[in-house]
Amino acid sequence: AQKVTQAQTEISVVEKEDVTLDCVYETRDTTYYLFWYKQPPSGELVFLIRRNSFDEQNEISGRYSWNFQKSTSSFNFTITASQVVDSAVYFCALREPNSGYALNFGKGTSLLVTP
Amino acid sequence: EPEVTQTPSHQVTQMGQEVILRCVPISNHLYFYWYRQILGQKVEFLVSFYNNEISEKSEIFDDQFSVERPDGSNFTLKIRSTKLEDSAMYFCASIKDREIAEAFFGQGTRLTVV
């Protein structure tokens, strides 16, 4: 069963638009960690954020913000005023203590920002 | 800033050959991982390694795969007899401790089996 669902396969926006990438997760653990990673065309995985299950505070970092809602098992990622350099594949991931702490990735959302 | 380094960046090998992918995790990290990403697909967990032994492995990590930490710095993934379907990007990752949880990834090794 898919533990992390990223329903949006591809999103295309014009520069300066805001865009939200959805992530829905499934777990029976009460303690778990959620992550977002960015994979630019060069292929590396760039860590963006980690969120613990007991910390539901939303977070903002520059143009990036994350909305964590345990009630709906969602951890959505918003990019404000998108830029061409934001073009990448974005992965949401879940880490559960009962699964050996390995990261369980979603299938990713490919974001294309055009000028 | 400390980083995970992987070598080589790209490896081409003939089907049936053995390959060894190398990783140098961040020096004070204790948990090490290998992940695989087939082109265009999601990143998949292969194996985790702690205290010089495998702590968990996925179904993908069958008998043709092995991992080793031969010295205090290197962490290797060996594929004994490569198949075409082993072609993928292989990522190494390390974690300082489980409570900190953030995994640092290397830049990946692209393995092409021909």
Coordinates of C-alpha atoms in Angstrom, one line a residue:
Chain A
A1 CA 0.0 0.0 0.0
Q2 CA 1.2 3.5 -0.8
K3 CA 2.2 5.2 2.4
V4 CA 2.9 8.6 0.8
T5 CA 0.7 9.9 -2.0
Q6 CA 1.5 12.8 -4.1
A7 CA -1.5 12.9 -6.4
Q8 CA -0.1 15.6 -8.7
T9 CA 2.3 14.1 -11.2
E10 CA 3.1 17.2 -13.0
I11 CA 2.4 20.9 -12.4
S12 CA 3.2 23.7 -14.8
V13 CA 3.0 27.4 -13.7
V14 CA 4.1 30.7 -14.9
E15 CA 6.8 32.5 -13.0
K16 CA 5.5 34.5 -10.0
E17 CA 2.5 32.3 -9.5
D18 CA 2.0 30.6 -6.2
V19 CA 1.9 26.8 -6.3
T20 CA 1.0 24.1 -3.7
L21 CA 2.2 20.6 -3.9
D22 CA 0.1 18.1 -2.1
C23 CA 1.2 15.2 0.1
V24 CA -1.0 12.8 2.0
Y25 CA 0.5 10.1 4.2
E26 CA -0.6 7.0 6.0
T27 CA 0.9 5.6 9.2
R28 CA -0.2 3.8 12.4
D29 CA 2.8 5.2 14.4
T30 CA 2.1 8.0 16.8
T31 CA 5.6 9.3 16.3
Y32 CA 6.9 9.8 12.8
Y33 CA 8.7 12.3 10.6
L34 CA 7.7 14.0 7.4
F35 CA 10.1 15.4 4.9
W36 CA 10.2 17.3 1.6
Y37 CA 13.1 16.9 -0.8
K38 CA 13.8 18.7 -4.0
Q39 CA 15.5 16.9 -7.0
P40 CA 16.7 19.4 -9.6
P41 CA 17.5 18.3 -13.1
S42 CA 21.1 17.6 -12.0
G43 CA 19.7 14.7 -10.0
E44 CA 20.8 15.2 -6.4
L45 CA 18.3 15.1 -3.5
V46 CA 18.2 18.4 -1.6
F47 CA 16.7 18.4 1.9
L48 CA 14.0 21.1 2.3
I49 CA 12.3 20.4 5.6
R50 CA 11.6 17.9 8.3
R51 CA 8.5 17.9 10.5
N52 CA 7.9 15.8 13.6
S53 CA 4.5 14.4 14.2
F54 CA 4.1 16.1 17.5
D55 CA 4.9 19.5 16.1
E56 CA 2.0 20.8 14.0
Q57 CA 3.2 24.3 13.7
N58 CA 3.3 25.5 10.1
E59 CA 6.6 26.7 8.9
I60 CA 7.8 29.4 6.5
S61 CA 11.2 29.7 5.0
G62 CA 11.5 32.6 2.5
R63 CA 9.2 31.7 -0.4
Y64 CA 8.6 28.2 0.9
S65 CA 5.9 27.3 3.4
W66 CA 4.5 24.0 4.7
N67 CA 1.1 23.2 6.1
F68 CA 1.0 20.1 8.3
Q69 CA -2.4 18.9 9.3
K70 CA -2.6 15.6 11.3
S71 CA -6.4 15.6 11.1
T72 CA -6.2 15.1 7.3
S73 CA -2.8 13.3 7.3
S74 CA -1.5 16.0 4.9
F75 CA 1.8 17.9 4.7
N76 CA 1.4 20.3 1.8
F77 CA 4.2 22.5 0.4
T78 CA 3.6 26.0 -1.1
I79 CA 6.0 28.0 -3.1
T80 CA 5.1 31.7 -3.3
A81 CA 6.1 33.8 -6.3
S82 CA 7.6 30.8 -8.1
Q83 CA 10.8 31.2 -10.0
V84 CA 12.3 29.3 -12.9
V85 CA 14.9 27.9 -10.6
D86 CA 12.1 26.2 -8.6
S87 CA 11.6 23.8 -11.6
A88 CA 12.4 20.3 -10.2
V89 CA 10.8 17.1 -8.9
Y90 CA 9.6 17.4 -5.3
F91 CA 9.3 14.4 -3.1
C92 CA 7.4 14.0 0.1
A93 CA 8.7 11.3 2.4
L94 CA 7.6 9.6 5.6
R95 CA 9.9 8.1 8.2
E96 CA 8.4 5.7 10.8
P97 CA 10.3 4.3 13.8
N98 CA 8.6 0.9 13.4
S99 CA 10.0 0.7 9.8
G100 CA 13.6 1.0 10.8
Y101 CA 13.7 4.7 10.1
A102 CA 14.0 4.4 6.4
L103 CA 12.5 7.0 4.2
N104 CA 9.3 6.1 2.4
F105 CA 9.1 8.4 -0.6
G106 CA 6.1 9.5 -2.6
K107 CA 6.2 9.3 -6.4
G108 CA 7.1 12.9 -6.7
T109 CA 5.6 16.0 -8.3
S110 CA 7.4 17.4 -11.3
L111 CA 7.1 21.2 -11.2
L112 CA 7.8 23.3 -14.3
V113 CA 8.0 27.0 -13.9
T114 CA 8.1 28.9 -17.1
P115 CA 9.1 32.6 -17.7
Chain B
E1 CA 29.6 22.1 5.3
P2 CA 30.0 18.3 5.7
E3 CA 28.5 16.2 2.9
V4 CA 28.0 12.7 1.8
T5 CA 30.2 11.9 -1.2
Q6 CA 29.7 9.1 -3.8
T7 CA 32.0 7.7 -6.4
P8 CA 31.8 7.2 -9.3
S9 CA 29.2 9.7 -10.5
H10 CA 28.4 7.4 -13.5
Q11 CA 29.3 3.8 -14.0
V12 CA 28.6 1.8 -17.1
T13 CA 28.9 -2.0 -16.8
Q14 CA 28.1 -5.1 -18.8
M15 CA 25.3 -7.3 -17.7
G16 CA 26.6 -10.0 -15.4
Q17 CA 29.5 -8.0 -14.1
E18 CA 30.0 -7.1 -10.5
V19 CA 30.0 -3.4 -9.5
I20 CA 30.9 -1.7 -6.3
L21 CA 29.4 1.7 -5.6
R22 CA 31.2 3.8 -3.0
C23 CA 30.1 6.3 -0.4
V24 CA 31.8 8.3 2.2
P25 CA 29.1 9.3 4.8
I26 CA 29.5 12.3 7.1
S27 CA 32.1 11.5 9.6
N28 CA 30.1 11.6 12.8
H29 CA 27.0 9.9 11.4
L30 CA 26.0 6.5 12.7
Y31 CA 23.3 5.2 10.4
F32 CA 23.9 4.6 6.7
Y33 CA 21.5 3.9 3.9
W34 CA 21.3 3.0 0.2
Y35 CA 18.4 4.0 -1.9
R36 CA 17.7 3.4 -5.6
Q37 CA 15.8 5.5 -8.2
I38 CA 14.9 4.0 -11.5
L39 CA 14.7 6.7 -14.1
G40 CA 11.5 8.7 -13.8
Q41 CA 10.3 6.8 -10.7
K42 CA 10.3 7.4 -7.0
V43 CA 13.2 6.9 -4.7
E44 CA 13.1 3.4 -3.1
F45 CA 14.8 2.2 0.1
L46 CA 17.3 -0.7 -0.3
V47 CA 19.1 -1.2 3.0
S48 CA 20.0 0.4 6.3
F49 CA 23.3 -0.2 8.2
Y50 CA 24.2 0.5 11.8
N51 CA 26.9 -0.8 14.1
N52 CA 28.5 -2.7 11.2
E53 CA 25.5 -4.7 10.3
I54 CA 22.3 -4.5 8.3
S55 CA 19.5 -3.2 10.4
E56 CA 16.8 -3.4 7.8
K57 CA 16.5 -4.2 4.1
S58 CA 13.7 -4.1 1.5
E59 CA 12.5 -6.7 -0.9
I60 CA 14.6 -5.2 -3.6
F61 CA 17.8 -6.0 -1.6
D62 CA 18.1 -9.6 -2.6
D63 CA 21.1 -12.0 -2.6
Q64 CA 22.9 -10.2 -5.4
F65 CA 23.3 -7.1 -3.2
S66 CA 25.6 -6.7 -0.3
V67 CA 26.9 -3.8 1.8
E68 CA 30.0 -3.3 3.7
R69 CA 31.8 -0.7 5.8
P70 CA 35.4 -1.9 5.1
D71 CA 37.0 0.9 7.1
G72 CA 36.0 3.8 9.3
S73 CA 35.0 6.0 6.4
N74 CA 33.7 4.1 3.3
F75 CA 30.3 2.5 2.9
T76 CA 29.9 0.3 -0.2
L77 CA 27.1 -1.3 -2.1
K78 CA 28.1 -4.3 -4.2
I79 CA 25.9 -5.8 -6.9
R80 CA 27.2 -9.2 -7.7
S81 CA 25.9 -10.0 -11.1
T82 CA 24.2 -6.9 -12.7
K83 CA 21.1 -7.1 -14.7
L84 CA 19.6 -4.6 -17.1
E85 CA 16.9 -3.7 -14.5
D86 CA 19.6 -2.7 -12.0
S87 CA 20.1 0.4 -14.1
A88 CA 19.2 3.3 -11.8
M89 CA 20.5 6.2 -9.8
Y90 CA 21.8 4.9 -6.5
F91 CA 21.9 7.3 -3.5
C92 CA 23.8 6.9 -0.3
A93 CA 22.5 8.7 2.8
S94 CA 23.6 9.0 6.4
I95 CA 21.9 10.1 9.6
K96 CA 23.6 11.3 12.7
D97 CA 21.2 9.7 15.1
R98 CA 17.6 8.6 14.8
E99 CA 16.2 11.5 16.9
I100 CA 17.7 14.1 14.6
A101 CA 16.2 12.1 11.7
E102 CA 17.4 14.3 8.8
A103 CA 19.0 12.2 6.1
F104 CA 21.8 13.7 4.2
F105 CA 22.1 12.3 0.6
G106 CA 25.0 12.0 -1.6
Q107 CA 24.8 13.3 -5.2
G108 CA 24.2 9.7 -6.5
T109 CA 25.8 7.2 -8.8
R110 CA 24.1 6.6 -12.1
L111 CA 24.5 2.9 -12.9
T112 CA 23.9 1.9 -16.5
V113 CA 23.9 -1.8 -17.3
V114 CA 24.3 -2.7 -20.9

